[in-house]
Short mmCIF file of C-alpha atoms and ligand atoms in Angstrom, two decimals:
data_model
loop_
_atom_site.label_atom_id
_atom_site.label_comp_id
_atom_site.label_asym_id
_atom_site.label_seq_id
_atom_site.Cartn_x
_atom_site.Cartn_y
_atom_site.Cartn_z
CA MET A 1 88.17 76.71 129.84
CA THR A 2 92.28 75.73 128.36
CA MET A 3 94.12 78.23 127.23
CA THR A 4 93.37 76.73 124.06
CA GLU A 5 89.73 76.95 123.63
CA PHE A 6 89.68 80.91 125.49
CA LEU A 7 92.11 81.98 122.98
CA THR A 8 89.80 80.14 120.14
CA GLN A 9 86.84 81.94 121.15
CA HIS A 10 88.93 85.38 121.73
CA LEU A 11 91.56 86.35 118.92
CA GLN A 12 89.70 88.04 116.89
CA GLY A 13 90.66 89.74 113.71
CA GLU A 14 93.57 90.51 110.69
CA HIS A 15 96.47 88.52 113.65
CA ALA A 16 93.56 85.34 114.87
CA THR A 17 95.03 83.27 112.70
CA GLY A 18 99.20 84.59 113.52
CA LEU A 19 98.42 85.03 116.97
CA ALA A 20 96.60 81.74 117.02
CA ALA A 21 100.14 80.10 116.20
CA ILE A 22 102.67 82.21 118.22
CA LEU A 23 101.07 82.18 121.29
CA GLY A 24 100.79 78.01 121.18
CA ASN A 25 104.51 77.93 119.92
CA VAL A 26 104.80 80.35 123.29
CA GLU A 27 102.81 77.75 125.68
CA LEU A 28 105.01 75.07 124.35
CA ALA A 29 108.35 77.26 124.99
CA VAL A 30 106.47 77.47 128.72
CA LYS A 31 106.29 74.20 129.25
CA LYS A 32 109.65 73.08 128.25
CA ILE A 33 110.84 75.97 130.26
CA ALA A 34 109.28 74.69 132.93
CA THR A 35 110.63 71.40 133.32
CA ALA A 36 113.59 72.69 132.55
CA ILE A 37 113.38 74.92 136.32
CA ASP A 38 111.73 71.66 137.78
CA GLU A 39 114.37 69.23 137.10
CA GLY A 40 117.84 72.22 138.19
CA ALA A 41 120.32 70.54 139.31
CA ILE A 42 119.05 66.18 138.59
CA ALA A 43 119.43 67.74 135.18
CA GLY A 44 122.51 69.75 135.45
CA ASN A 45 121.24 73.27 134.20
CA MET A 46 122.51 75.42 137.27
CA GLY A 47 124.89 76.99 138.49
CA SER A 48 127.43 79.50 135.26
CA LEU A 49 129.03 79.66 132.25
CA ASP A 50 131.70 81.89 131.82
CA SER A 51 129.71 83.17 129.27
CA GLU A 52 128.99 87.42 130.19
CA ASN A 53 125.44 88.72 127.17
CA ILE A 54 124.62 91.29 125.97
CA GLN A 55 124.52 93.41 129.47
CA GLY A 56 128.15 92.26 130.56
CA GLU A 57 125.78 90.12 133.17
CA VAL A 58 128.18 86.77 133.34
CA GLN A 59 124.68 83.59 132.03
CA LYS A 60 123.44 81.24 134.65
CA THR A 61 123.55 77.94 132.69
CA LEU A 62 119.50 78.21 132.35
CA ASP A 63 119.54 81.60 130.56
CA VAL A 64 121.30 79.43 127.75
CA ILE A 65 118.85 77.03 128.02
CA THR A 66 115.18 78.84 128.14
CA ASN A 67 116.57 81.13 125.73
CA ASP A 68 117.32 77.77 123.31
CA ILE A 69 114.79 76.02 123.89
CA PHE A 70 112.53 79.77 123.20
CA VAL A 71 113.34 80.46 119.60
CA GLU A 72 113.80 76.85 118.54
CA ALA A 73 109.51 76.84 119.52
CA LEU A 74 108.48 80.51 117.88
CA LEU A 75 110.41 79.14 114.81
CA LYS A 76 108.58 76.61 114.11
CA SER A 77 104.72 78.97 114.46
CA GLY A 78 105.98 80.97 110.69
CA CYS A 79 104.99 84.08 111.92
CA VAL A 80 107.87 84.70 113.05
CA ALA A 81 110.16 87.09 110.99
CA GLY A 82 112.42 88.24 113.89
CA MET A 83 113.21 87.88 116.81
CA ILE A 84 114.50 89.74 119.54
CA SER A 85 116.71 88.19 123.38
CA GLU A 86 117.93 89.56 126.16
CA GLU A 87 120.86 86.88 125.79
CA VAL A 88 121.14 87.60 122.88
CA ILE A 89 123.26 90.37 120.39
CA ASP A 90 121.59 90.70 117.23
CA PRO A 91 118.78 90.20 116.21
CA ILE A 92 117.39 86.94 114.41
CA GLN A 93 116.64 87.19 111.28
CA VAL A 94 114.04 84.28 110.43
CA ALA A 95 115.85 83.81 106.91
CA SER A 96 112.51 80.77 105.05
CA SER A 97 109.81 82.62 106.89
CA ASN A 98 107.05 85.12 105.54
CA GLY A 99 105.91 86.19 108.79
CA GLN A 100 104.37 89.26 110.23
CA TYR A 101 105.87 88.95 113.68
CA LEU A 102 108.86 90.38 115.38
CA LEU A 103 108.75 88.69 119.28
CA CYS A 104 110.80 90.46 121.74
CA PHE A 105 111.66 88.00 125.10
CA ASP A 106 113.64 87.60 127.84
CA PRO A 107 113.68 83.78 128.65
CA LEU A 108 114.47 83.81 132.10
CA ASP A 109 113.81 86.90 134.04
CA GLY A 110 115.64 87.34 137.61
CA SER A 111 117.71 84.68 136.74
CA SER A 112 120.43 85.82 140.24
CA ASN A 113 117.15 83.97 141.78
CA VAL A 114 118.15 80.45 140.61
CA ASN A 115 120.71 78.56 141.54
CA VAL A 116 118.57 79.76 145.55
CA ASN A 117 115.90 77.91 144.10
CA ILE A 118 113.40 80.55 144.30
CA SER A 119 110.22 82.21 141.41
CA VAL A 120 111.96 82.62 137.61
CA GLY A 121 110.30 83.87 134.71
CA THR A 122 109.33 84.69 131.10
CA ILE A 123 108.46 87.48 129.63
CA PHE A 124 107.50 88.42 126.16
CA SER A 125 106.20 90.76 123.14
CA VAL A 126 104.67 90.81 119.56
CA LEU A 127 105.29 93.70 117.77
CA LYS A 128 104.03 93.63 113.77
CA ALA A 129 106.34 93.30 111.19
CA ASN A 130 106.97 95.52 108.44
CA ASN A 131 109.94 93.95 106.74
CA ILE A 132 109.62 89.91 106.08
CA LYS A 133 114.34 91.22 107.01
CA PRO A 134 113.60 92.88 109.61
CA GLU A 135 116.83 94.80 110.83
CA LEU A 136 117.25 96.30 113.98
CA ASN A 137 114.86 99.78 112.99
CA ASP A 138 112.44 97.56 112.52
CA PHE A 139 112.84 96.57 116.00
CA LEU A 140 112.21 100.04 117.91
CA GLN A 141 108.41 100.29 118.18
CA ALA A 142 107.33 102.51 120.65
CA GLY A 143 105.29 99.74 123.38
CA THR A 144 102.35 101.66 122.54
CA GLN A 145 102.47 98.82 118.84
CA GLN A 146 102.88 96.29 121.00
CA ILE A 147 99.34 93.60 119.72
CA VAL A 148 100.05 91.11 121.88
CA ALA A 149 102.73 90.99 126.02
CA GLY A 150 102.60 88.41 128.17
CA TYR A 151 104.75 86.80 131.05
CA ALA A 152 105.33 83.00 132.50
CA LEU A 153 105.91 82.35 136.23
CA TYR A 154 107.66 79.77 137.91
CA GLY A 155 106.75 79.39 141.17
CA THR A 156 104.99 77.89 143.39
CA SER A 157 102.77 76.59 140.49
CA THR A 158 103.60 77.75 137.14
CA MET A 159 100.88 80.64 134.95
CA LEU A 160 101.11 82.37 132.09
CA VAL A 161 99.54 85.16 131.87
CA LEU A 162 98.71 87.65 128.89
CA THR A 163 96.32 90.57 127.08
CA THR A 164 95.97 91.14 123.88
CA GLY A 165 94.88 94.46 124.90
CA ASN A 166 91.66 93.66 125.48
CA GLY A 167 92.27 92.80 129.44
CA VAL A 168 94.42 90.61 131.47
CA ASN A 169 93.91 86.69 131.88
CA GLY A 170 95.67 84.37 134.04
CA PHE A 171 96.14 80.45 133.31
CA THR A 172 97.81 77.51 135.27
CA LEU A 173 100.10 74.97 133.59
CA ASN A 174 97.79 71.28 135.07
CA LYS A 175 100.70 68.96 134.61
CA LYS A 176 98.50 66.01 135.29
CA THR A 177 96.89 66.67 131.73
CA ASN A 178 99.65 69.28 130.44
CA GLN A 179 96.99 72.19 129.87
CA PHE A 180 97.04 75.75 130.34
CA VAL A 181 93.95 76.02 131.98
CA LEU A 182 92.22 79.94 132.60
CA THR A 183 92.37 80.41 137.23
CA HIS A 184 92.07 84.10 136.94
CA PRO A 185 89.90 85.52 135.02
CA ASN A 186 89.93 90.02 133.71
CA MET A 187 92.95 90.38 136.36
CA GLN A 188 92.46 93.56 137.66
CA ILE A 189 95.00 95.90 139.47
CA PRO A 190 93.38 97.79 142.75
CA GLN A 191 93.66 101.54 142.45
CA ASP A 192 94.94 101.55 146.31
CA THR A 193 97.35 99.78 147.55
CA THR A 194 100.13 100.26 151.05
CA GLU A 195 102.34 97.42 149.90
CA PHE A 196 105.74 98.47 147.83
CA ALA A 197 109.36 96.59 146.36
CA ILE A 198 111.97 98.82 145.67
CA ASN A 199 116.14 97.18 146.74
CA MET A 200 116.27 99.65 149.33
CA SER A 201 119.46 99.31 149.32
CA ASN A 202 120.26 101.29 146.12
CA TYR A 203 119.07 104.48 148.35
CA ARG A 204 121.33 106.71 149.64
CA PHE A 205 121.62 107.07 145.22
CA TRP A 206 118.08 107.21 144.36
CA GLN A 207 116.36 110.83 143.44
CA GLU A 208 114.64 113.22 145.47
CA PRO A 209 110.79 111.99 144.42
CA VAL A 210 111.97 108.51 145.20
CA GLN A 211 113.26 108.97 147.78
CA HIS A 212 110.41 110.74 149.09
CA TYR A 213 107.51 108.63 148.11
CA ILE A 214 109.21 105.71 150.04
CA ASP A 215 110.33 108.13 152.93
CA GLU A 216 106.79 108.73 153.89
CA CYS A 217 106.25 104.59 153.08
CA LEU A 218 107.73 104.31 155.94
CA GLN A 219 106.72 106.87 158.41
CA GLY A 220 103.28 105.17 158.00
CA THR A 221 101.09 106.46 160.15
CA GLU A 222 103.33 108.85 161.76
CA GLY A 223 104.39 110.47 158.28
CA GLU A 224 102.04 112.62 155.18
CA ARG A 225 100.22 108.91 154.24
CA ASP A 226 99.03 107.81 158.27
CA LYS A 227 98.87 103.95 157.54
CA ASP A 228 101.06 102.03 156.70
CA PHE A 229 102.87 100.78 154.80
CA ASN A 230 104.85 96.42 153.91
CA MET A 231 108.18 96.15 151.32
CA ARG A 232 108.20 93.18 149.33
CA TRP A 233 111.71 92.45 147.18
CA VAL A 234 112.12 88.82 144.80
CA ALA A 235 114.68 90.61 143.23
CA SER A 236 112.27 89.03 140.49
CA MET A 237 110.36 91.30 138.05
CA VAL A 238 107.74 89.35 137.06
CA ALA A 239 106.70 87.49 140.41
CA GLU A 240 106.62 91.33 141.98
CA VAL A 241 104.17 92.46 139.32
CA HIS A 242 102.58 89.19 139.60
CA ARG A 243 101.77 89.84 143.09
CA ILE A 244 100.56 93.68 142.40
CA LEU A 245 97.77 91.73 139.21
CA VAL A 246 97.02 90.02 141.99
CA ARG A 247 97.27 92.30 145.65
CA GLY A 248 97.70 95.58 144.30
CA GLY A 249 101.27 97.19 144.65
CA VAL A 250 103.74 99.47 143.64
CA PHE A 251 107.26 97.84 142.34
CA MET A 252 109.75 100.76 141.15
CA TYR A 253 113.37 100.41 139.32
CA PRO A 254 114.09 103.91 139.34
CA SER A 255 116.59 105.79 137.13
CA ASP A 256 120.36 106.37 140.15
CA ALA A 257 123.19 107.67 140.28
CA LYS A 258 125.27 104.37 139.61
CA SER A 259 122.79 103.41 136.52
CA LYS A 260 120.82 107.54 135.42
CA MET A 261 118.49 105.27 132.98
CA GLY A 262 117.93 102.53 135.54
CA LYS A 263 118.48 98.72 135.50
CA LEU A 264 115.66 97.27 133.38
CA ARG A 265 115.39 97.17 129.81
CA LEU A 266 112.45 98.53 127.35
CA MET A 267 111.90 96.64 125.32
CA TYR A 268 111.74 92.81 126.60
CA GLU A 269 110.54 93.83 130.18
CA ALA A 270 109.49 97.25 130.62
CA ASN A 271 107.03 97.48 127.92
CA PRO A 272 105.80 94.15 127.91
CA MET A 273 104.74 94.49 131.68
CA SER A 274 103.61 97.52 131.32
CA PHE A 275 101.00 96.65 128.78
CA ILE A 276 99.89 94.32 130.97
CA VAL A 277 99.83 96.38 134.00
CA GLU A 278 97.75 99.34 132.21
CA GLN A 279 95.48 96.89 130.19
CA ALA A 280 94.63 95.53 133.96
CA GLY A 281 93.61 99.34 135.36
CA GLY A 282 96.91 100.40 137.01
CA GLY A 283 100.02 102.67 135.67
CA SER A 284 103.66 102.82 134.70
CA THR A 285 105.81 105.73 134.67
CA THR A 286 109.35 106.57 133.89
CA GLY A 287 109.37 109.11 136.20
CA ALA A 288 108.94 111.89 133.68
CA GLN A 289 106.78 110.23 131.23
CA ARG A 290 104.05 107.24 130.37
CA VAL A 291 106.20 104.40 129.32
CA LEU A 292 104.41 102.70 126.74
CA GLU A 293 104.71 106.30 125.02
CA ILE A 294 109.20 105.91 125.17
CA ASN A 295 110.65 105.56 121.49
CA PRO A 296 113.02 102.97 121.72
CA ALA A 297 117.21 103.91 121.05
CA GLY A 298 117.71 100.00 120.64
CA ILE A 299 116.98 97.18 121.72
CA HIS A 300 118.81 96.34 124.48
CA GLN A 301 118.36 99.54 126.24
CA ARG A 302 117.57 100.37 129.86
CA ILE A 303 114.98 102.49 131.50
CA PRO A 304 113.78 103.50 135.20
CA ILE A 305 110.54 102.26 135.75
CA ILE A 306 107.47 102.58 138.47
CA LEU A 307 104.14 100.35 138.07
CA GLY A 308 101.60 99.17 139.93
CA SER A 309 98.52 100.81 141.02
CA LYS A 310 97.39 103.65 139.60
CA ASN A 311 96.74 105.96 142.49
CA GLU A 312 100.00 105.38 143.76
CA ILE A 313 101.99 105.72 140.10
CA ASP A 314 100.56 109.03 139.94
CA ARG A 315 101.27 110.06 143.44
CA ILE A 316 104.96 109.16 141.75
CA ALA A 317 104.56 110.69 138.99
CA GLY A 318 103.20 113.71 140.65
CA TYR A 319 106.44 114.85 142.94
CA HIS A 320 109.07 113.70 139.65
CA LEU A 321 106.91 116.67 138.14
CA VAL A 322 106.71 118.91 141.42
CA LYS A 323 110.73 118.44 141.22
CA LYS A 324 111.40 119.62 137.63
CA ARG A 325 108.80 122.53 137.99
CA LYS A 326 111.57 123.92 141.47
CA ARG A 327 114.42 123.28 138.25
P1 AHM B 401 117.73 89.56 134.70
O1 AHM B 401 116.88 89.88 133.64
O2 AHM B 401 119.08 90.02 134.89
O3 AHM B 401 117.00 88.43 135.69
O4 AHM B 401 117.20 91.37 135.50
C1 AHM B 401 116.16 91.14 135.97
C2 AHM B 401 115.95 91.19 137.40
C3 AHM B 401 114.24 92.37 137.78
O5 AHM B 401 113.61 90.58 137.80
C4 AHM B 401 114.43 92.17 138.76
O6 AHM B 401 113.66 92.98 139.58
C5 AHM B 401 115.71 93.15 139.53
O7 AHM B 401 116.28 92.19 138.21
C6 AHM B 401 116.91 92.83 140.07
O8 AHM B 401 117.65 93.54 140.65
P2 AHM B 401 118.66 93.43 142.28
O9 AHM B 401 120.08 92.47 142.05
O10 AHM B 401 119.13 94.90 142.14
O11 AHM B 401 117.41 92.52 143.23
MG1 MG B 402 116.48 89.91 132.51
#
């Protein structure tokens, strides 16, 4: 079944027409981005630019190319009133639009991987526009308000994984037909896991609950957990979340002494991924709070995030709670 056929069958209610248009254009954008990434150095798409984004990170050539592809495709949907992107400081207002939706996206997540030919992704989410000419405040909605969230993974295959609030489905790009095909219906994250993903080089900066959890994992059969754990770190959140959707695991970018609010951005990284993970039966927390319930203070706000297999997430949240009680 193609993604278009799937959406025709599954999108229902007041949002069906608008979301079909938006997702059709997301699909087009993702195909174009996949081609730009595939062509890489041949098309002169590699390397960095002189510019920086709002987070002060040097922009890669592909950061800008992929942002432009996404904006251009979504402008065509006619349903989007405004957009925010990791690569653009202010909200993008769609001047001539009667659009009823807002789009939040990171066009190229994990872009430090691009020049070394490792998987990257695109993350997006759709909110209802309460205003035809949306201002910054109109975007500041909690993650529970998301109507759709998804990511594209440019890995060994190109995939699009989506939730419309009714489970999670994964589609693989068939390059022969140029169509996304349903290959991963109703994705479910196993409740238990023995795999974790965290940037271990930050160990000395973490707070005690995270250190405690990782210490236990490292002790394996010789410690409290009485089982050995495995570790992965791709440095691409999309690749880590995809692995967790396929075989379980925990992904963490927690708050630490260097970056109190963590590294990842709430509105176009943490919220869409948390929506997808919860829809697949997993959990997502800052340690102290469910990510989806946070009221954003800014469109580029950062947030600590710990997500994945439900029983492990509950355990880590429990460690944070114990620490809070001791204070
Ligand atoms: P980016 O949006 O600038 O690519 O940064 C987000 C990425 C995530 O995909 C990944 O989990 C993290 O940054 C990697 O961080 P680190 O450089 O500490 O490994
Ligand atoms: Mg990013």
